[in-house]
Short mmCIF file of C-alpha atoms in Angstrom, two decimals:
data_model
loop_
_atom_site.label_atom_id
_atom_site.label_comp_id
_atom_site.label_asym_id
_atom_site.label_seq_id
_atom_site.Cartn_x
_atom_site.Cartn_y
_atom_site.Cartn_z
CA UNK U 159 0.00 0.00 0.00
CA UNK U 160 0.72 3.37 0.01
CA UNK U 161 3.54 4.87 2.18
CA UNK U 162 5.03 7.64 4.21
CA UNK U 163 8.61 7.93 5.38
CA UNK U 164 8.34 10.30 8.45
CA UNK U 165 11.58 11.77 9.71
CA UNK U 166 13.27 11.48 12.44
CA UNK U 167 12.50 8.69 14.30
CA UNK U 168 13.12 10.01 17.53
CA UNK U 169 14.50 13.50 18.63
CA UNK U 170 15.95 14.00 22.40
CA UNK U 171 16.42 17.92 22.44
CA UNK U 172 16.62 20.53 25.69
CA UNK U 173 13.21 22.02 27.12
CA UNK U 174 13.67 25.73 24.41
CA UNK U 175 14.58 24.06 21.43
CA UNK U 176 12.55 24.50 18.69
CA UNK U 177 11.86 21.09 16.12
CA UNK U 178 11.22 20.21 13.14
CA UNK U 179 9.83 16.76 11.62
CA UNK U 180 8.78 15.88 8.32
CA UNK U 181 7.25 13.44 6.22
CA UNK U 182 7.54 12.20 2.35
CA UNK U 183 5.94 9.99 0.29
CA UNK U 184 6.20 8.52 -3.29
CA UNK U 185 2.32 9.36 -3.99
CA UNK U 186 0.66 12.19 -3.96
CA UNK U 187 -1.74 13.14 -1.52
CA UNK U 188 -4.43 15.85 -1.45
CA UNK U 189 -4.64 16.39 2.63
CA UNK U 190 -2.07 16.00 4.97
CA UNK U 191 -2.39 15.92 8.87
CA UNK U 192 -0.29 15.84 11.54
CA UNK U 193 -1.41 14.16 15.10
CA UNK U 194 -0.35 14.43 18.29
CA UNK U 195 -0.41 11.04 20.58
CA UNK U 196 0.26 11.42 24.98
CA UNK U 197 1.38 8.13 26.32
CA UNK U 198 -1.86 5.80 27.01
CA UNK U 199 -4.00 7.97 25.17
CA UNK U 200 -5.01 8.12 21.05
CA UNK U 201 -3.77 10.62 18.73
CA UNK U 202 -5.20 14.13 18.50
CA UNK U 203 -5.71 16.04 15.53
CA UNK U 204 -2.95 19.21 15.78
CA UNK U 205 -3.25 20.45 12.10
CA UNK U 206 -4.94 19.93 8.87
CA UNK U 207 -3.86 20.96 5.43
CA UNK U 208 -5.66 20.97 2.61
CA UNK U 209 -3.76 22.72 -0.58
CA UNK U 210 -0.30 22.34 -1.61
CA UNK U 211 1.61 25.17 -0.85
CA UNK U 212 -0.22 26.08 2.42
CA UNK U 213 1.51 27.23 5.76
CA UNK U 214 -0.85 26.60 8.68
CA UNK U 215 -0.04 27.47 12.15
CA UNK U 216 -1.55 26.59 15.55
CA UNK U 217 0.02 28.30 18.59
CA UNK U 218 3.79 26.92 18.79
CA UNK U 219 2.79 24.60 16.16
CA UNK U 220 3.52 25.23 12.23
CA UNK U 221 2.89 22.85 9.11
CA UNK U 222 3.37 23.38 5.48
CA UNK U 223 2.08 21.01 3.13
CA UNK U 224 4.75 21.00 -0.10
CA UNK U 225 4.68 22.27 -3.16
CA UNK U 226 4.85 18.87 -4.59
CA UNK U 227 2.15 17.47 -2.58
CA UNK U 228 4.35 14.57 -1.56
CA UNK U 229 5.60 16.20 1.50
CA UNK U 230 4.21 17.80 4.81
CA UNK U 231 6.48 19.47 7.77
CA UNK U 232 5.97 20.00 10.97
CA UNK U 233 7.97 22.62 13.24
CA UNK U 234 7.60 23.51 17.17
CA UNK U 235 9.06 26.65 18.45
CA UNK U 236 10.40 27.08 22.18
CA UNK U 237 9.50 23.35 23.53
CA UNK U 238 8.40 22.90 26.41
CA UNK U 239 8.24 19.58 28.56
CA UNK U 240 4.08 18.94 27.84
CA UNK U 241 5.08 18.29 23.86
CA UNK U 242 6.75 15.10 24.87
CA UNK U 243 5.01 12.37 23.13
CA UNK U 244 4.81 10.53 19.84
CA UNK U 245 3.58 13.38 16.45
CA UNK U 246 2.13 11.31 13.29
CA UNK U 247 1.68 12.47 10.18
CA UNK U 248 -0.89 11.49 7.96
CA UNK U 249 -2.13 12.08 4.03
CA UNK U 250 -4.94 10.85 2.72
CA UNK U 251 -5.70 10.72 -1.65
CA UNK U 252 -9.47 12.06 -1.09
CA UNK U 253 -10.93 15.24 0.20
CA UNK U 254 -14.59 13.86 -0.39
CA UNK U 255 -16.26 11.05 2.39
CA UNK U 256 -13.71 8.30 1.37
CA UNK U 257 -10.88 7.01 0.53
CA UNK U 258 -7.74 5.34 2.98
CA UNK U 259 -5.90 7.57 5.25
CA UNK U 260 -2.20 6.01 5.30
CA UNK U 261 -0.07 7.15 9.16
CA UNK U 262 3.54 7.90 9.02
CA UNK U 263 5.48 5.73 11.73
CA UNK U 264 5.51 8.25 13.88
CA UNK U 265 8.19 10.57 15.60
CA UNK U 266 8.81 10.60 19.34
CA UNK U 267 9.30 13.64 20.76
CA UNK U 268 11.52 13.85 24.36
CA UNK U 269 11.92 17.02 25.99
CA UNK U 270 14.49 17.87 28.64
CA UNK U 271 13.54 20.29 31.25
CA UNK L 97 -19.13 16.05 25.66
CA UNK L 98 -17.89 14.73 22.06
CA UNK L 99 -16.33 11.79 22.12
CA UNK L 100 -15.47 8.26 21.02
CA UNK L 101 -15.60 5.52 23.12
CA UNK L 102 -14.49 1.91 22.88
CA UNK L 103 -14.76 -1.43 25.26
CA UNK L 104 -13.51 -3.40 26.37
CA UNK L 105 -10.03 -0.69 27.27
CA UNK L 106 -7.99 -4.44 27.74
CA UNK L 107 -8.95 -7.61 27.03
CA UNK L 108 -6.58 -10.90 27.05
CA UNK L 109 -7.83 -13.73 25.55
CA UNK L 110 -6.52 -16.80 23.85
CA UNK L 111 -6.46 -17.55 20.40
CA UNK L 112 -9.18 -19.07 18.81
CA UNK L 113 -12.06 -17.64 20.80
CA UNK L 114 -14.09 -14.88 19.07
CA UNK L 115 -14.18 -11.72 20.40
CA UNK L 116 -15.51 -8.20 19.20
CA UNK L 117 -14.38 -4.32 20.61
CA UNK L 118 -16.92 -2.50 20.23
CA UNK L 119 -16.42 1.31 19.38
CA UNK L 120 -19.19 3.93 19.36
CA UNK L 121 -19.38 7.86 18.86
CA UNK L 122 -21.82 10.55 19.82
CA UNK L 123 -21.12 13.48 17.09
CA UNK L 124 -22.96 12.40 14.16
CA UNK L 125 -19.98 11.53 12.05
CA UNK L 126 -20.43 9.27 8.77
CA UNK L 127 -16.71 8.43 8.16
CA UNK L 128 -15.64 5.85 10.67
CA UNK L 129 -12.42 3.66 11.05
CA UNK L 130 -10.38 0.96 12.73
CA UNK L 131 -6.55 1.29 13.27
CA UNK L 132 -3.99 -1.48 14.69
CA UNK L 133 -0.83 0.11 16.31
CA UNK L 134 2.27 -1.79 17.06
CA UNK L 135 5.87 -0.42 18.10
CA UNK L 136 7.65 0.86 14.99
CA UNK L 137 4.96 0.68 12.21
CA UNK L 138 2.95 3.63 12.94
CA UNK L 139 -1.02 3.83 12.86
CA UNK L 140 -2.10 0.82 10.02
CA UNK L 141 -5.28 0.80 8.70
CA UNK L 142 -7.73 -2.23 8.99
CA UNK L 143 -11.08 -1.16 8.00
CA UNK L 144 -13.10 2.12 7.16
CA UNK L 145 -16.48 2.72 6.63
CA UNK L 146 -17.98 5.61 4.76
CA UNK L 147 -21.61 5.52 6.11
CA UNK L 148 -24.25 2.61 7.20
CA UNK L 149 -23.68 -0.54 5.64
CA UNK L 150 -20.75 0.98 3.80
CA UNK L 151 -17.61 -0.65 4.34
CA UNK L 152 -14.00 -1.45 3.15
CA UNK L 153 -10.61 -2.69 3.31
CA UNK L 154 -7.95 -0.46 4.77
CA UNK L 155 -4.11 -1.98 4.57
CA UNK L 156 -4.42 -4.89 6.96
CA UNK L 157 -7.93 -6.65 7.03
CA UNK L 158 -6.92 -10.01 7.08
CA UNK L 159 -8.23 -11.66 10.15
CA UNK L 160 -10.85 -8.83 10.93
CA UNK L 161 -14.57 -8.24 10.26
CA UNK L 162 -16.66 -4.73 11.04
CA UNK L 163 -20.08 -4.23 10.62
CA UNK L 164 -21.89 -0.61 10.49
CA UNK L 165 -25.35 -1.41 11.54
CA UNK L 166 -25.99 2.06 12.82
CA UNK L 167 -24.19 5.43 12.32
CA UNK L 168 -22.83 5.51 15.53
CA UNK L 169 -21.28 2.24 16.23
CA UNK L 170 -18.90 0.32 14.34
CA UNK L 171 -17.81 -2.73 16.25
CA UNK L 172 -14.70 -4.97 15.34
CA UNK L 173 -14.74 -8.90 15.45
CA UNK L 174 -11.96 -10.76 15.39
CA UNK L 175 -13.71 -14.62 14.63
CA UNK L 176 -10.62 -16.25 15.22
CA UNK L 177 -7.85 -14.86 16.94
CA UNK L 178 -4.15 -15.03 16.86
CA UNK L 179 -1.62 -14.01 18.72
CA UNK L 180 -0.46 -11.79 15.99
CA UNK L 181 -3.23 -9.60 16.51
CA UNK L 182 -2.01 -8.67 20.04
CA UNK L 183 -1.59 -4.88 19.52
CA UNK L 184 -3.35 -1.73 21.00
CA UNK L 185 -6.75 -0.72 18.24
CA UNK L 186 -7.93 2.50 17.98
CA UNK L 187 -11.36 3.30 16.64
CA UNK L 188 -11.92 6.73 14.89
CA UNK L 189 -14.64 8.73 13.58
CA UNK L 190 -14.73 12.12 11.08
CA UNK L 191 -17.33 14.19 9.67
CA UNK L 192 -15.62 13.65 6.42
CA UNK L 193 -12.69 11.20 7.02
CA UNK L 194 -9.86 13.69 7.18
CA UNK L 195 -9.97 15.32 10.07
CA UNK L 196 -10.74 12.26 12.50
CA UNK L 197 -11.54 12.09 16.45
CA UNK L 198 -9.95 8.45 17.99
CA UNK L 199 -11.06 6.91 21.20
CA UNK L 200 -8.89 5.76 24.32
CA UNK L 201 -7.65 2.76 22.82
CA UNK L 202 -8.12 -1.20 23.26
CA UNK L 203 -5.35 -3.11 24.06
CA UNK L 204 -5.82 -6.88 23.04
CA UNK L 205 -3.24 -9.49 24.30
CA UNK L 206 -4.33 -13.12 22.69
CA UNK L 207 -2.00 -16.02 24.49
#
């Protein structure tokens, strides 16, 4: 099936820091989103993106779906110690009521106070 | 509140023995969805449905039915099994399948 390489795997950085992740594919998708997952808990919905090209931001939180609509980024500015946990992205082919949404593997976020 | 709720939260079993999670949502959403996680391989797909008594394959159906009886529920059954299906399942729903809302999570354990 379809699939998305999300980058890094894991990130360790000091409680300040700002971060970026990212994620690619070999298809092209026509939404991406990025999720946020706490430990025991399911993923949350952080941002949404919906044309190529677009730069959406939500407090800290920035995301830019690419030009090419095979890539999506995520950034955090000044970390703090709640944005530990594990960010997904995720890009789905329709914008209608259908269609497969494919998850990146996920990046896990540690932050050092 | 809005939310989307799933049972049993844990469950061990042992393979063989039929068993079905149930997951059900209170916003009125037509898109819903079933997702296995394991460690390393992300969020996979097993089933979606579009709306009642629509359904379809995600990336890993093998080994799992649904059924969407109702707009609101959308139960899982696993009719036999394995211990390859131990993982935690996550149950989703979405007003149009993009933006989606997941329950707590069920983690299954079959021995």
């Amino acid at each position: 099936g379809q699939q998305l390489n999300q980058s890094p795997q894991s990130m360790f950085i000091q409680e300040g820091e700002d971060v970026s992740m990212n994620c690619t594919s070999s298809s092209i998708f026509n939404t991406w989103l990025w999720y946020k997952q706490d430990p025991g808990e399911g993923p949350v919905l952080l941002i949404a993106l919906y044309k190529a090209g677009e730069l959406t931001s939500n407090g800290r939180l920035t995301a830019q779906f690419g030009i090419t609509r095979k890539d999506s980024f995520l950034n955090i500015s000044a970390s703090i110690p709640s944005d530990v946990g594990i960010y997904f992205c995720a890009g789905r082919r329709d914008n209608t009521n259908a269609g497969k949404s494919t998850f990146g593997d996920g990046t896990t976020l540690t932050v050092k106070p | 509140e809005a939310q989307v709720t799933q049972n049993p939260r844990y469950l061990i079993t042992v393979t063989g023995k039929k068993l079905t999670v149930t997951c059900s949502q209170n916003m009125n959403h037509e898109y819903m969805s079933w997702y296995r996680q394991d460690p390393g391989l992300g969020l996979r797909q097993i089933y979606y449905s579009m709306n009642v008594e629509v359904t379809d394959k995600g990336d890993v159906p093998e080994g799992y039915k649904v059924s969407r009886k109702e707009k609101r529920n959308f139960p899982l059954i696993l009719e036999s099994p394995s211990p390859n299906q131990t993982s935690l399942y996550f149950c989703a729903s979405s007003l149009r399948g993009s933006e989606q809302f997941f329950g707590p999570g069920t983690r299954l354990t079959v021995l």
